[in-house]
mmCIF file of C-alpha atoms and ligand atoms in Angstrom:
data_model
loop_
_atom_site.group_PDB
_atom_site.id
_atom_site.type_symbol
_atom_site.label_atom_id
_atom_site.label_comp_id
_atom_site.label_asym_id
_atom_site.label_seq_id
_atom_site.Cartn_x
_atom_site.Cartn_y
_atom_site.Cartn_z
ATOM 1 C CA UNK A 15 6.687 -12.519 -1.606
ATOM 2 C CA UNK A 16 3.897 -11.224 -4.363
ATOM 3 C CA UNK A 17 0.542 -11.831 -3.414
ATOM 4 C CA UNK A 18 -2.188 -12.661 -5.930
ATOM 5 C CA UNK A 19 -5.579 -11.935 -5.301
ATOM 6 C CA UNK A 20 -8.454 -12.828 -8.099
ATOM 7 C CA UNK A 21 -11.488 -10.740 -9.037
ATOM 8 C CA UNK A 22 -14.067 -12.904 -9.487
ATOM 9 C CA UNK A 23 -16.504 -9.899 -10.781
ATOM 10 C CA UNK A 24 -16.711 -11.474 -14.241
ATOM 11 C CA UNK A 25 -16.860 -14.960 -13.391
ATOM 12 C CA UNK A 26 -20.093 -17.507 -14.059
ATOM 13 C CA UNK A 27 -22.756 -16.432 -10.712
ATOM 14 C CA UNK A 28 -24.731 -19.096 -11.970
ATOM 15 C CA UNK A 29 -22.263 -21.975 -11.801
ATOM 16 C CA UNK A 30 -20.438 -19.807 -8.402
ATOM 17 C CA UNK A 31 -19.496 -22.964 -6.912
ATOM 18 C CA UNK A 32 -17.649 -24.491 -10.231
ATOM 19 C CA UNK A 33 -15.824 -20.663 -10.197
ATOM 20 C CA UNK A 34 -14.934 -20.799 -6.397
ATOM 21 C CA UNK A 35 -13.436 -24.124 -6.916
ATOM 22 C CA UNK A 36 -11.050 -22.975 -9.535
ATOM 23 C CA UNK A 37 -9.620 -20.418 -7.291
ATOM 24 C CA UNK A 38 -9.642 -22.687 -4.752
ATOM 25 C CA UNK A 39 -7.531 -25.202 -7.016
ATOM 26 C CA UNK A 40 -5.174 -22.058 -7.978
ATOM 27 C CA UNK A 41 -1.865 -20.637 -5.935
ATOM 28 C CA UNK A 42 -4.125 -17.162 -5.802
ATOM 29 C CA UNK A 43 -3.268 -15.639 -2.222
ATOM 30 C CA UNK A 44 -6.776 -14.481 -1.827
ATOM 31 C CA UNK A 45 -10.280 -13.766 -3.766
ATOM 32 C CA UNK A 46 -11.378 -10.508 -4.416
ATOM 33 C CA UNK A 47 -15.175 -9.431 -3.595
ATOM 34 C CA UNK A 48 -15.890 -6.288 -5.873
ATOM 35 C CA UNK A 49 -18.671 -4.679 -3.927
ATOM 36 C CA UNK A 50 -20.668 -1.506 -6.114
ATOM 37 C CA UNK A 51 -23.938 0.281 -4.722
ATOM 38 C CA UNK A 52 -24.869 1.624 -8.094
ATOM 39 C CA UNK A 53 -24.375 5.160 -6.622
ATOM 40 C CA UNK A 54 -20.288 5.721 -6.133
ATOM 41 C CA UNK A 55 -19.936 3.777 -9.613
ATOM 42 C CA UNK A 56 -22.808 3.100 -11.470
ATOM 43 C CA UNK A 57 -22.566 -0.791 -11.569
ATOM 44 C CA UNK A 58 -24.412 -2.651 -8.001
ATOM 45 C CA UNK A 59 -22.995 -6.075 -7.636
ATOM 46 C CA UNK A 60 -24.609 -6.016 -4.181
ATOM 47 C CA UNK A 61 -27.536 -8.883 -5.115
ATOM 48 C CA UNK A 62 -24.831 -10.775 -7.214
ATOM 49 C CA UNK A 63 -22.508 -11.466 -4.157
ATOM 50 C CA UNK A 64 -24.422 -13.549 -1.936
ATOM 51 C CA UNK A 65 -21.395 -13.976 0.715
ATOM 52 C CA UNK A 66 -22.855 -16.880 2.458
ATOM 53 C CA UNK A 67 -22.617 -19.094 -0.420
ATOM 54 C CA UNK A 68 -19.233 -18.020 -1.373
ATOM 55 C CA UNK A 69 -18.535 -18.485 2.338
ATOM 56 C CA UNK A 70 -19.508 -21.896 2.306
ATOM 57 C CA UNK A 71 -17.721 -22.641 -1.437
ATOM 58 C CA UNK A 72 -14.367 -20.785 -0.942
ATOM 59 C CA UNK A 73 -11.063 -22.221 0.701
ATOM 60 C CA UNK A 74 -9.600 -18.892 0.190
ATOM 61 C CA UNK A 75 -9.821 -16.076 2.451
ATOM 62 C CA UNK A 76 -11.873 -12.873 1.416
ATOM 63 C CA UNK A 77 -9.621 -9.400 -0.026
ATOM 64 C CA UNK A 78 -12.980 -7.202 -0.122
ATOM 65 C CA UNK A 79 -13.145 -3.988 -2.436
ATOM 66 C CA UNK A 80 -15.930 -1.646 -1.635
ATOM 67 C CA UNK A 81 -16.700 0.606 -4.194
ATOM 68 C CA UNK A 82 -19.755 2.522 -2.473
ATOM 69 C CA UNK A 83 -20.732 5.872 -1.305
ATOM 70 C CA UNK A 84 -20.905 5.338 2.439
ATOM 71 C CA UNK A 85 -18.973 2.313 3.622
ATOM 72 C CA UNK A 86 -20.129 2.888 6.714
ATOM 73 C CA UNK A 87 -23.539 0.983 5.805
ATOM 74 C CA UNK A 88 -21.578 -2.149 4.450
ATOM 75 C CA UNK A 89 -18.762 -3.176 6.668
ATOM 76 C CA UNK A 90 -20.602 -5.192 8.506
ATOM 77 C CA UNK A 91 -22.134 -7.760 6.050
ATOM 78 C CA UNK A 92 -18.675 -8.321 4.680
ATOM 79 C CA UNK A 93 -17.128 -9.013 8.638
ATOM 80 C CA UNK A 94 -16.983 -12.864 7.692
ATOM 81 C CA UNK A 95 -14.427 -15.222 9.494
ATOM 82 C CA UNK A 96 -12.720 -15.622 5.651
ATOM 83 C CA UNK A 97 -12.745 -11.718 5.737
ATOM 84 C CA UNK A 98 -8.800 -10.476 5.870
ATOM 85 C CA UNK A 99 -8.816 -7.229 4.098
ATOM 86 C CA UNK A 100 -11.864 -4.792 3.465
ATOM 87 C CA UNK A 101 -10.763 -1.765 1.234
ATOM 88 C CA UNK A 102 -12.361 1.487 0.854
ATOM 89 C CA UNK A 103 -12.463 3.866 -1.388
ATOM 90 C CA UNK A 104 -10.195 7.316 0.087
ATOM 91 C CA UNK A 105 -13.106 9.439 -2.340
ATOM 92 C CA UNK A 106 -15.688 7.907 -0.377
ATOM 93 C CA UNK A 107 -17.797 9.364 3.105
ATOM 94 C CA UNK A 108 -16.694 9.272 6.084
ATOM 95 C CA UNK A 109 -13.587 6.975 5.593
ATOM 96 C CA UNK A 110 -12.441 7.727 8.974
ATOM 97 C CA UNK A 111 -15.449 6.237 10.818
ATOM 98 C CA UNK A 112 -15.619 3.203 8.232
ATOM 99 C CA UNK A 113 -11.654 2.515 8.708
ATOM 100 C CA UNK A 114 -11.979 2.196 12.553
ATOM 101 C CA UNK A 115 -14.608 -0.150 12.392
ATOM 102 C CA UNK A 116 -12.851 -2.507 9.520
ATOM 103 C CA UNK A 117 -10.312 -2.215 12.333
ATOM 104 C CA UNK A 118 -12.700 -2.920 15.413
ATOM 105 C CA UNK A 119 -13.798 -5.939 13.723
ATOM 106 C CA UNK A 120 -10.151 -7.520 13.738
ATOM 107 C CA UNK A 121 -9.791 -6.709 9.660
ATOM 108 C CA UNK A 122 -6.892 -5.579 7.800
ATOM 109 C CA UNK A 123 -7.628 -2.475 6.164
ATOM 110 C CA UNK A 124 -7.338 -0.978 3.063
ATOM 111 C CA UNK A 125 -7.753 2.315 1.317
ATOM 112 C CA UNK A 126 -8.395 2.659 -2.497
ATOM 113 C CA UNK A 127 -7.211 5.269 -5.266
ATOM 114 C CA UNK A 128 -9.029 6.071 -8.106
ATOM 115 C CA UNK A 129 -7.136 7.159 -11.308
ATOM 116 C CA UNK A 130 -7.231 10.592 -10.759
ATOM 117 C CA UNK A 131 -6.496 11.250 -7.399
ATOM 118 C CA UNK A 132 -2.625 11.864 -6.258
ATOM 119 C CA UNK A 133 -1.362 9.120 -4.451
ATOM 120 C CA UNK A 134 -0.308 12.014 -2.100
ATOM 121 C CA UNK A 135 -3.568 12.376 -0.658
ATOM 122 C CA UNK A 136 -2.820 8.624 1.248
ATOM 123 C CA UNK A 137 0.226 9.603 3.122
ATOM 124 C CA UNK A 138 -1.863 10.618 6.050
ATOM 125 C CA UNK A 139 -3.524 7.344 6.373
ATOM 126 C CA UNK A 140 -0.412 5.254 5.947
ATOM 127 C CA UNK A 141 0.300 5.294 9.679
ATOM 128 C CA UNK A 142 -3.379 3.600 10.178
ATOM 129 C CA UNK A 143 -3.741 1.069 6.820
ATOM 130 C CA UNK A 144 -2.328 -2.485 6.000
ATOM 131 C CA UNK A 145 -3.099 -1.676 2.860
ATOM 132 C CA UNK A 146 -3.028 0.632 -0.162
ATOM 133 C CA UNK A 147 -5.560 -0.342 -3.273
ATOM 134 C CA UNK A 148 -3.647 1.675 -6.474
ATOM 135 C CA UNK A 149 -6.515 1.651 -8.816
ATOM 136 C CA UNK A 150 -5.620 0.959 -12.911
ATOM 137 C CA UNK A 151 -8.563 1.362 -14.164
ATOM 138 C CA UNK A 152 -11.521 3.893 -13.165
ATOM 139 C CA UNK A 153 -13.815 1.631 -10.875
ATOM 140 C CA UNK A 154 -17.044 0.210 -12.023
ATOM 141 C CA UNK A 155 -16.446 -2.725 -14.539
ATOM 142 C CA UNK A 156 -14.056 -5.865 -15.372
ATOM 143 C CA UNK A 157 -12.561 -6.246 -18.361
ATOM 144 C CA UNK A 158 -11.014 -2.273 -18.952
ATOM 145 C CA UNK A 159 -7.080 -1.455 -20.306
ATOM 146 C CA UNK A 160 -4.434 -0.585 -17.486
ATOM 147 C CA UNK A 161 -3.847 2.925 -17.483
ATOM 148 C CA UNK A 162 0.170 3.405 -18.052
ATOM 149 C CA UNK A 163 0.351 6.200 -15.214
ATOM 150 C CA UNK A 164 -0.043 3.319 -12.555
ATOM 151 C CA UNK A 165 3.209 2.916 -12.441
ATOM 152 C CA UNK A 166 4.023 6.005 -11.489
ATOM 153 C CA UNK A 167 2.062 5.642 -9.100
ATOM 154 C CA UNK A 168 3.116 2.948 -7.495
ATOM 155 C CA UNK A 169 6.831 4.208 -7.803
ATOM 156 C CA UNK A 170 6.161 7.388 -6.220
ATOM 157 C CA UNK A 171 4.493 5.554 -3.179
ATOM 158 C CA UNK A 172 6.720 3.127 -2.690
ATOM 159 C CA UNK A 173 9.882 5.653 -2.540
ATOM 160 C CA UNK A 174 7.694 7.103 0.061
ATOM 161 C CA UNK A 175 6.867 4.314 1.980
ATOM 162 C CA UNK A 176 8.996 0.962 1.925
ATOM 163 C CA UNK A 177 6.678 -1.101 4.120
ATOM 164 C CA UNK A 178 2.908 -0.550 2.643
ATOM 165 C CA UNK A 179 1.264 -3.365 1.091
ATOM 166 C CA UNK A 180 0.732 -2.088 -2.331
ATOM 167 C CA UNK A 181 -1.913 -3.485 -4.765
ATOM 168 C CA UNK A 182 -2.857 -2.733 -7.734
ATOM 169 C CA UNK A 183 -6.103 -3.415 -9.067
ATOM 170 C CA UNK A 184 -7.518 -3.187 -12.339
ATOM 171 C CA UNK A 185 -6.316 -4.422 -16.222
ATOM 172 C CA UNK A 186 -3.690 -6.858 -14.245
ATOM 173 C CA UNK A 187 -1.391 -9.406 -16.114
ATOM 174 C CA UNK A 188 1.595 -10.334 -17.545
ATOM 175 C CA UNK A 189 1.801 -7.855 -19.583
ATOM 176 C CA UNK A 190 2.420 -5.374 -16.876
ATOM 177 C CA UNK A 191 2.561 -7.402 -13.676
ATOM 178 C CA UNK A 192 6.574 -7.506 -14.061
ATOM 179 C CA UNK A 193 7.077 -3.824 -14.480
ATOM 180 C CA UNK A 194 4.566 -3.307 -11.535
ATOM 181 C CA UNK A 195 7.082 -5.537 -9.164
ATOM 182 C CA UNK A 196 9.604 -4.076 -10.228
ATOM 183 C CA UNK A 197 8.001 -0.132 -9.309
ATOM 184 C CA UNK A 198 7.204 -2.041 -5.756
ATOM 185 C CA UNK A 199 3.687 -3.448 -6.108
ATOM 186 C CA UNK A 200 3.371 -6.195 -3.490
ATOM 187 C CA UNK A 201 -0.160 -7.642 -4.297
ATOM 188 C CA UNK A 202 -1.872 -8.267 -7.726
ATOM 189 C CA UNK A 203 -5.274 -8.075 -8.119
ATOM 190 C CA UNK A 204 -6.586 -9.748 -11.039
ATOM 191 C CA UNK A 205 -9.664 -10.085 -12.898
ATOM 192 C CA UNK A 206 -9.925 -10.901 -16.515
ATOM 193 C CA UNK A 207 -6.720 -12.300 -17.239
ATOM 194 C CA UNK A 208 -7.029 -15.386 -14.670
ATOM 195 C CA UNK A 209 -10.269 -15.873 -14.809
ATOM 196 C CA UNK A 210 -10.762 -16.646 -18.760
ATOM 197 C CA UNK A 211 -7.236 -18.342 -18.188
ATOM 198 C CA UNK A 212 -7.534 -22.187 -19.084
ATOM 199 C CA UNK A 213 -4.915 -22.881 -16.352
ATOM 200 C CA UNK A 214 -5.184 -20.367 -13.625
ATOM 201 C CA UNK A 215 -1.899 -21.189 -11.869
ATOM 202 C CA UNK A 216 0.077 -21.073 -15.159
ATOM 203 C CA UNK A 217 -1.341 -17.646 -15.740
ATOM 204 C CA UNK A 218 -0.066 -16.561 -12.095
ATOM 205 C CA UNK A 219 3.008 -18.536 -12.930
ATOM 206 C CA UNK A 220 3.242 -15.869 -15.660
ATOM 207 C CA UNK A 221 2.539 -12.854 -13.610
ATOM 208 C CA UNK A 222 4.751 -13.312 -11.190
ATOM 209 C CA UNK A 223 8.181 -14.805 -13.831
ATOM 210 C CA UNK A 224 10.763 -12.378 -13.580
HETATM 211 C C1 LIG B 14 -12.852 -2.729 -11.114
HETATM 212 C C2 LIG B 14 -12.641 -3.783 -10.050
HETATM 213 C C3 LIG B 14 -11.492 -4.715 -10.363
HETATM 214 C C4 LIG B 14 -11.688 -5.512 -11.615
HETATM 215 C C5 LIG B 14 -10.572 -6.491 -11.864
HETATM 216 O O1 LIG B 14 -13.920 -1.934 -10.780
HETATM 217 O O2 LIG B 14 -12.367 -3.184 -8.817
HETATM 218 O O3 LIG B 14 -11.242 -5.551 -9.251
HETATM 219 O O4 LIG B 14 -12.879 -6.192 -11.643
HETATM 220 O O5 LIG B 14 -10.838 -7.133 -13.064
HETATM 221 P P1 LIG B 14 -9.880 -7.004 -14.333
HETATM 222 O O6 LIG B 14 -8.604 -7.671 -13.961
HETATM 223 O O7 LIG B 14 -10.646 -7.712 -15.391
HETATM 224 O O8 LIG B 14 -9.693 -5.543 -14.637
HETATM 225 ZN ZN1 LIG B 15 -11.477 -4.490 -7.230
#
């Protein structure tokens, strides 16, 4: 089964609950917290994601994406009981430390990939993750174009590994979401393209058509 998770980075903050509740009407899988300190990306979204209110609107359970220098610092104000995956970033500091934790906190976690790192620099930490974040677009903003060599990417992985959660995060839809299952992704994280849908679950309905 493909999992969809939606990025609600781009959505209204100042109507959140009205946004929540359309996820929470969709067949998403999950909702996807974009977390940025300003320092790892140059973008902080830390003042826009006030988690207790989303706590209170969402039905759906938390897929949390930290795009920061020293996860380390953050973990903890994301440890929610919606929380069921926090990512970091495999080019951020001291990912070992930060992993454990996600882990001592009873959290799936996740490492991400920027654009320009080999995938090959993961296998180490396969053994350890639930999940691998394949990025497809350099971190930082909604909105940008999937970069083609994803699906490499995600080929290359997946011949390596049959069992790894892959998701892939960044310029998702149907234009690519088909060739993406098809390479192996397992989860599809999506911004843009369900967000500004008029009918969210006919857009997923889309993604996921073979
Ligand atoms: C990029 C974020 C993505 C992004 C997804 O920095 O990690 O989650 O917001 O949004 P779209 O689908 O618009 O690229
Ligand atoms: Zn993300």
């Amino acid at each position: 089964m493909i999992k969809t998770s939606i990025s609600i980075l781009d959505c209204d903050f100042n109507n959140l609950e009205y946004e929540i509740n359309r996820v929470n009407n969709s067949n998403s899988d999950l909702i996807h917290i974009d977390i940025m300190d300003g320092k790892f990306v140059p973008n902080n979204t830390l003042e826009k994601f006030d988690m207790n209110k989303i706590s209170k609107y969402s039905d759906k359970n938390f897929d949390v994406h930290l795009m920061v220098e020293n996860p380390i610092d953050y973990i903890s104000s994301f440890v929610t009981p919606l929380t069921d995956y926090i990512s970091i970033h495999l080019e951020s500091k001291g990912i070992d430390q930060s992993l454990k934790s996600i882990k001592e906190n009873g959290i799936k976690c996740g490492l991400a990939i920027n654009p320009d790192t080999k995938i090959q620099k993961l296998y180490p930490f396969l053994e350890i993750i639930d999940m691998v974040i394949i990025m497809s677009v350099f971190p930082g903003k909604g909105g940008q174009n999937f970069i083609e060599n994803t699906y490499d990417k995600v080929e290359t992985l997946r011949n390596h590994d049959k069992n790894i959660d892959i998701s892939v995060d960044g310029g998702v839809g149907s234009s690519n979401s088909k060739t993406l299952i098809s390479k192996g992704a397992s989860t599809l994280v999506s911004g843009s393209y369900l967000m500004k849908s008029n009918n969210i679950n006919n857009s997923i309905k889309n993604m996921l058509k073979h």
